[in-house]
Coordinates of C-alpha atoms in Angstrom, one line a residue:
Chain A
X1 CA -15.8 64.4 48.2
X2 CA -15.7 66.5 45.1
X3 CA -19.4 65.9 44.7
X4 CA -20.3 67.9 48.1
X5 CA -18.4 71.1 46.6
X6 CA -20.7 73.8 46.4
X7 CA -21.0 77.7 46.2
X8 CA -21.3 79.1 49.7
X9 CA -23.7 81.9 48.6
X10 CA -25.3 80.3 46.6
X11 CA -25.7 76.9 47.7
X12 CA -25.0 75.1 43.8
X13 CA -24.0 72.0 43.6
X14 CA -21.5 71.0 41.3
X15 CA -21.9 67.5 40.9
X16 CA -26.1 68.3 40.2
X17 CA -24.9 70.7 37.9
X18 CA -22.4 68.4 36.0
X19 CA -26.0 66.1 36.0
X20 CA -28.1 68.5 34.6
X21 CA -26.0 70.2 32.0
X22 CA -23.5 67.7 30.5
X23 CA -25.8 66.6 27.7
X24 CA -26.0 70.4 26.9
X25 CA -22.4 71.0 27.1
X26 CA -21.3 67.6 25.7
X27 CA -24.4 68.4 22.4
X28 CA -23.1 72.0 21.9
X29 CA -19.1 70.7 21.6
X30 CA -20.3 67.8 19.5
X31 CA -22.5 69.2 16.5
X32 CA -20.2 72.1 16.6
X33 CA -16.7 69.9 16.3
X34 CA -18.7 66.8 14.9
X35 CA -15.8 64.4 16.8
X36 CA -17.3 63.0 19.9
X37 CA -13.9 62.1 21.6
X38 CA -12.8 65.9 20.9
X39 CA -16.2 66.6 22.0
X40 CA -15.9 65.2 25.3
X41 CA -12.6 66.6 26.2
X42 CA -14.2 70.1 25.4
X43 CA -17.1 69.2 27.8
X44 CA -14.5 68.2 30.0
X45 CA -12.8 71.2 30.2
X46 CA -15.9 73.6 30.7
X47 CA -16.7 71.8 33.7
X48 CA -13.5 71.9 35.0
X49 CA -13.7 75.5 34.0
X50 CA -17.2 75.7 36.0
X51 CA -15.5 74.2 39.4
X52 CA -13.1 76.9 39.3
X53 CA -15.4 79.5 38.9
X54 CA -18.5 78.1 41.0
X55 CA -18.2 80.9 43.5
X56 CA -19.1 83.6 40.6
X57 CA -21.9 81.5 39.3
X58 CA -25.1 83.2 41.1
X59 CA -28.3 81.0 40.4
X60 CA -29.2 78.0 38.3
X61 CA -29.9 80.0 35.6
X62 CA -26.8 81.8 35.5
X63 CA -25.6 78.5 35.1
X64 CA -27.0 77.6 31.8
X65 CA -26.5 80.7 30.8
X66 CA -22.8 80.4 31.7
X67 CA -22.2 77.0 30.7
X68 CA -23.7 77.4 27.3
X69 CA -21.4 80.6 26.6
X70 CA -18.0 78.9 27.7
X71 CA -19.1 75.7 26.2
X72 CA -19.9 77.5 22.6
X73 CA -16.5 79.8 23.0
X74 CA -14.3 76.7 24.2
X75 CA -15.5 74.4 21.0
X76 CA -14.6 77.4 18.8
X77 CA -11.1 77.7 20.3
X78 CA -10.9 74.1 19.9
X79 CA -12.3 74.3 16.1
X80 CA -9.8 76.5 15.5
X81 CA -6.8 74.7 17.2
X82 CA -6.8 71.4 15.7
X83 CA -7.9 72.6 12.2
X84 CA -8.9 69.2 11.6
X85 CA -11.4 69.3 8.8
X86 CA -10.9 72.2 6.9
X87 CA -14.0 74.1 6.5
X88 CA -15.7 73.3 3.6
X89 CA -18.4 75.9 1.5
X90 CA -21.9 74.5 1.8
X91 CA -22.1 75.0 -1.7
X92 CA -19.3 72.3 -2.1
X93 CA -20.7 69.2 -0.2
X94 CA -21.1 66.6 -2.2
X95 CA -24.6 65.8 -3.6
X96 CA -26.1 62.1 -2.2
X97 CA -28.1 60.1 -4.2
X98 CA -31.5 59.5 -1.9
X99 CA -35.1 59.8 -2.9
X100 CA -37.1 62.4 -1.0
X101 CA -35.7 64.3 1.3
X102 CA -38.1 64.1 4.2
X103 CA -38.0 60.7 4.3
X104 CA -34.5 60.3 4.2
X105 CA -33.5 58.1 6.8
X106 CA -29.8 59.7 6.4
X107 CA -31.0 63.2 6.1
X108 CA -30.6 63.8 9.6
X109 CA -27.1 62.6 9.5
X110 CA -26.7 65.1 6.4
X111 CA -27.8 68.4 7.9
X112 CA -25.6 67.3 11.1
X113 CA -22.6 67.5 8.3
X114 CA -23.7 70.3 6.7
X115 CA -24.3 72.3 10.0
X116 CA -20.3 71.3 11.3
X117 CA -19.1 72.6 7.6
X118 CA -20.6 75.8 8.3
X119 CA -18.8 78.8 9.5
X120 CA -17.9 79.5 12.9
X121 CA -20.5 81.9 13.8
X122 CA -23.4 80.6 11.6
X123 CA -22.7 77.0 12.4
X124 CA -23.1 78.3 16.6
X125 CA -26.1 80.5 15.9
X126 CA -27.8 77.4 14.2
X127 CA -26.7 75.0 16.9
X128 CA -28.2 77.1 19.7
X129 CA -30.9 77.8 17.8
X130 CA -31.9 74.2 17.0
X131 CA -30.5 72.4 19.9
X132 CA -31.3 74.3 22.8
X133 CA -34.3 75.8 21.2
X134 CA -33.4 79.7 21.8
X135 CA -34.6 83.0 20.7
X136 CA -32.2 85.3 18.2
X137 CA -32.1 87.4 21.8
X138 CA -30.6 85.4 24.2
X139 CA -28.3 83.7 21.3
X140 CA -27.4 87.2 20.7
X141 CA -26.0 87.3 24.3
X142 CA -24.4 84.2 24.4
X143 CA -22.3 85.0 21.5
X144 CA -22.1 88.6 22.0
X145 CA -23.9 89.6 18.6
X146 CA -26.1 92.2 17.6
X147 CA -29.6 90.6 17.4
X148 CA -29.6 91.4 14.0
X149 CA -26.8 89.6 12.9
X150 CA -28.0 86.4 14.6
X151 CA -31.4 86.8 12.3
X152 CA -29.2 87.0 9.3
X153 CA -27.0 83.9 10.1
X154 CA -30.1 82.0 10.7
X155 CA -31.6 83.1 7.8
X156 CA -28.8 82.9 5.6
X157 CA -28.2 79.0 7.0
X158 CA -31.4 78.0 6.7
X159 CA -31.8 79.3 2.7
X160 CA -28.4 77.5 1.6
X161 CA -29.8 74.4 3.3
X162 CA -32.9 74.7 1.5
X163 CA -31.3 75.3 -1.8
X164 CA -28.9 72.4 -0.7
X165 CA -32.1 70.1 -0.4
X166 CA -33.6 71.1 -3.1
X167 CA -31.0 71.0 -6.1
X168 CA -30.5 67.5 -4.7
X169 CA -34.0 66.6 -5.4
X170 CA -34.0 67.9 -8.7
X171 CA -31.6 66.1 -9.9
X172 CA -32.7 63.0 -8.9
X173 CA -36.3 64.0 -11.2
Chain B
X1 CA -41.7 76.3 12.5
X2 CA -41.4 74.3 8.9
X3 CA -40.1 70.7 8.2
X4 CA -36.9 71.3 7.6
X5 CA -36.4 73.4 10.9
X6 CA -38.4 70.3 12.4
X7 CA -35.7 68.1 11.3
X8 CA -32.9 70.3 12.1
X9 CA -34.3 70.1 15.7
X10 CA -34.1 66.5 15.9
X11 CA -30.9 66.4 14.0
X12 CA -29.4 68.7 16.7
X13 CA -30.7 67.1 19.5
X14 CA -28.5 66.5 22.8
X15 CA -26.8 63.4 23.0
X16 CA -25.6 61.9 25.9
X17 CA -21.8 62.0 26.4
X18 CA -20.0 58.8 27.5
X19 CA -21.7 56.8 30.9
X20 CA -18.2 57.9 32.6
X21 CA -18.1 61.4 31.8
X22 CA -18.7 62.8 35.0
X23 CA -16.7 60.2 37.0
X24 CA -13.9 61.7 34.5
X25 CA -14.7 65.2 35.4
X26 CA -14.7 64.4 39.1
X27 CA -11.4 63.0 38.8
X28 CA -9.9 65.6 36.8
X29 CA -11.4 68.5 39.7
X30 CA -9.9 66.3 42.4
X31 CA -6.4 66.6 40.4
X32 CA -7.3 69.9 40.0
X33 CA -8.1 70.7 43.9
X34 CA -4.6 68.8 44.7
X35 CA -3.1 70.7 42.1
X36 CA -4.6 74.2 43.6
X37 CA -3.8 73.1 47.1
X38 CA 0.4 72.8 46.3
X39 CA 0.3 76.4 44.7
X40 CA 1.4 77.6 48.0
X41 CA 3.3 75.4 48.8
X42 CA 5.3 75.8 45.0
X43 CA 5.2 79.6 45.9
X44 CA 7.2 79.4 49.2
X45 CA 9.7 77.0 47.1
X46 CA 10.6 79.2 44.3
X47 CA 10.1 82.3 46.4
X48 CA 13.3 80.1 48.3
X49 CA 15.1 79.1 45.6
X50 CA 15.1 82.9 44.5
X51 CA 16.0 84.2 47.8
X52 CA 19.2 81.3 48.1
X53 CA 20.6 82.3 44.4
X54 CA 20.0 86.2 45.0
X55 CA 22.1 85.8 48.5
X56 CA 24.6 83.0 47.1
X57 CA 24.9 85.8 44.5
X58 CA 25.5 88.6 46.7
X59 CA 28.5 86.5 48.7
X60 CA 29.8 85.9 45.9
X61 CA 30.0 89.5 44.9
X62 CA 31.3 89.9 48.0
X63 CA 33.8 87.6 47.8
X64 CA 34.8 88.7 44.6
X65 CA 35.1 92.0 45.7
X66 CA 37.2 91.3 49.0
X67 CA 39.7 89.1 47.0
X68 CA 40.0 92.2 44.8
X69 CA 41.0 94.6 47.7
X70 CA 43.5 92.5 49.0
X71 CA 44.8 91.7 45.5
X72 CA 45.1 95.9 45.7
X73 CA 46.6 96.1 49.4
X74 CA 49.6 93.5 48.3
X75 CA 49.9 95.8 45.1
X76 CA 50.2 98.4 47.2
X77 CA 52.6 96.2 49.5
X78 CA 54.6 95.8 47.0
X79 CA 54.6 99.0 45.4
X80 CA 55.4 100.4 48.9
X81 CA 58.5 98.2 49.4
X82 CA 60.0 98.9 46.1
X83 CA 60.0 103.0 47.0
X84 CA 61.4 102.4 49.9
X85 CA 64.1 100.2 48.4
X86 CA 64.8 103.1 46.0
X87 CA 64.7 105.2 48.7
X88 CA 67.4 103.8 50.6
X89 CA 69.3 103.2 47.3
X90 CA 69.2 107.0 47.0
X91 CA 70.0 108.1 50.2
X92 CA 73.1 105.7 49.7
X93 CA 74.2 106.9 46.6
X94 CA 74.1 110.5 47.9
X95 CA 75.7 110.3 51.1

């Protein structure tokens, strides 16, 4: 059984791996490609990735760690391979007509779309940032970034969503 | 942390991926194990079916080459039998 494969040294489990990560892996595919089927596939394939590699994986952590760096790297292969939606500037979405923002019910759904128009490195800097709640530091080693840059994507992202928000209610005054 | 991040937090929270996922996955490694388990196996073939067309090519060479010699001996056959027929034409003429 498949599920009884493990890493000799280490003693990880796949299939409790598979149990306790594939939300991660399947999340970080999904906002970034915003196509659930494609999504899948991706997560798919970093597991599969993960089995083949189990004897270099060291701890749980490493895991993660792991997991969240092939998982980020594969969806921007895959970004870039099918081409599908052509990235659009943030600048260029299209306004909605909604009262206030914060109790937008589709606001949510909005900033989901605005984060997958968003430049490859941006749109993964805000993903880990917001979805698996890291610090600049340790995105900054999952991407392989100075620091630095990682504060100015986020900052950057964040300001063009605000001005994005905000020129939308001003416009409806 | 402000509103907006608030919401981008929920926005990007993890969803769950299809209730078969990892029953796909599972599948998939198992195909994978077979499929890593005939590499050997596909190693010994075409490590055979390079050793039968490198000596199938070397007969041939072979035979190539030995159907060239005696292509040369029966020249030489020939060749030889025509001196000696001019030979004795020769010695005829000048006796």
């Amino acid at each position: 059984m498949i599920g009884l494969v493990s890493a000799p040294q280490t003693g990880l489990n796949f299939d409790a791996l598979m149990r306790t990560h594939q939300s991660m892996v399947f999340s970080l595919a999904y906002h970034f490609l915003h196509d659930r089927e494609v999504a899948e596939e991706v997560a798919q394939e970093v597991f599969l990735s993960l089995h083949r590699n189990l004897k270099s994986i060291q701890s749980e952590s490493h895991a993660g760690f792991w997991l969240r760096k092939v998982a980020v790297q594969r969806a921007i292969d895959e970004g870039r391979r099918r081409a599908r939606r052509p990235q659009v500037a943030l600048e260029d979405v299209a306004e909605p007509s909604t009262h206030d923002a914060q109790q937008d019910p589709l606001l949510r759904d909005r900033l989901r779309r605005l984060i997958a128009t968003l430049p490859e490195s941006p749109r993964a800097v805000m993903i880990l940032r917001y979805q698996e709640d890291l610090d600049p530091a340790e995105i900054a080693e999952i991407l392989s970034m100075p620091v630095a840059t990682v504060k100015s994507h986020l900052q950057r992202s964040l300001a063009l969503l605000r001005e994005k928000l905000a020129r939308r209610s001003m416009g409806e005054v | 942390m402000d509103w907006l991040e608030e919401e981008l937090k929920q926005a990007l929270d993890r969803k769950a991926p299809s209730p078969d996922f990892a029953e796909r996955v599972r599948r998939r490694t198992r195909g994978d194990g077979f499929r890593t388990a005939l590499w050997p196996q596909r190693w010994l073939a075409a490590a055979a079916v390079v050793l039968v067309m490198t000596g199938a090519g070397l007969g041939y060479r072979q035979y190539q080459g030995n159907q060239a010699k005696e292509q040369m001996m029966m020249a030489f056959r020939i060749a030889g039998e025509k001196v000696n027929h001019i030979q004795v034409q020769v010695k005829e003429r000048t006796r």
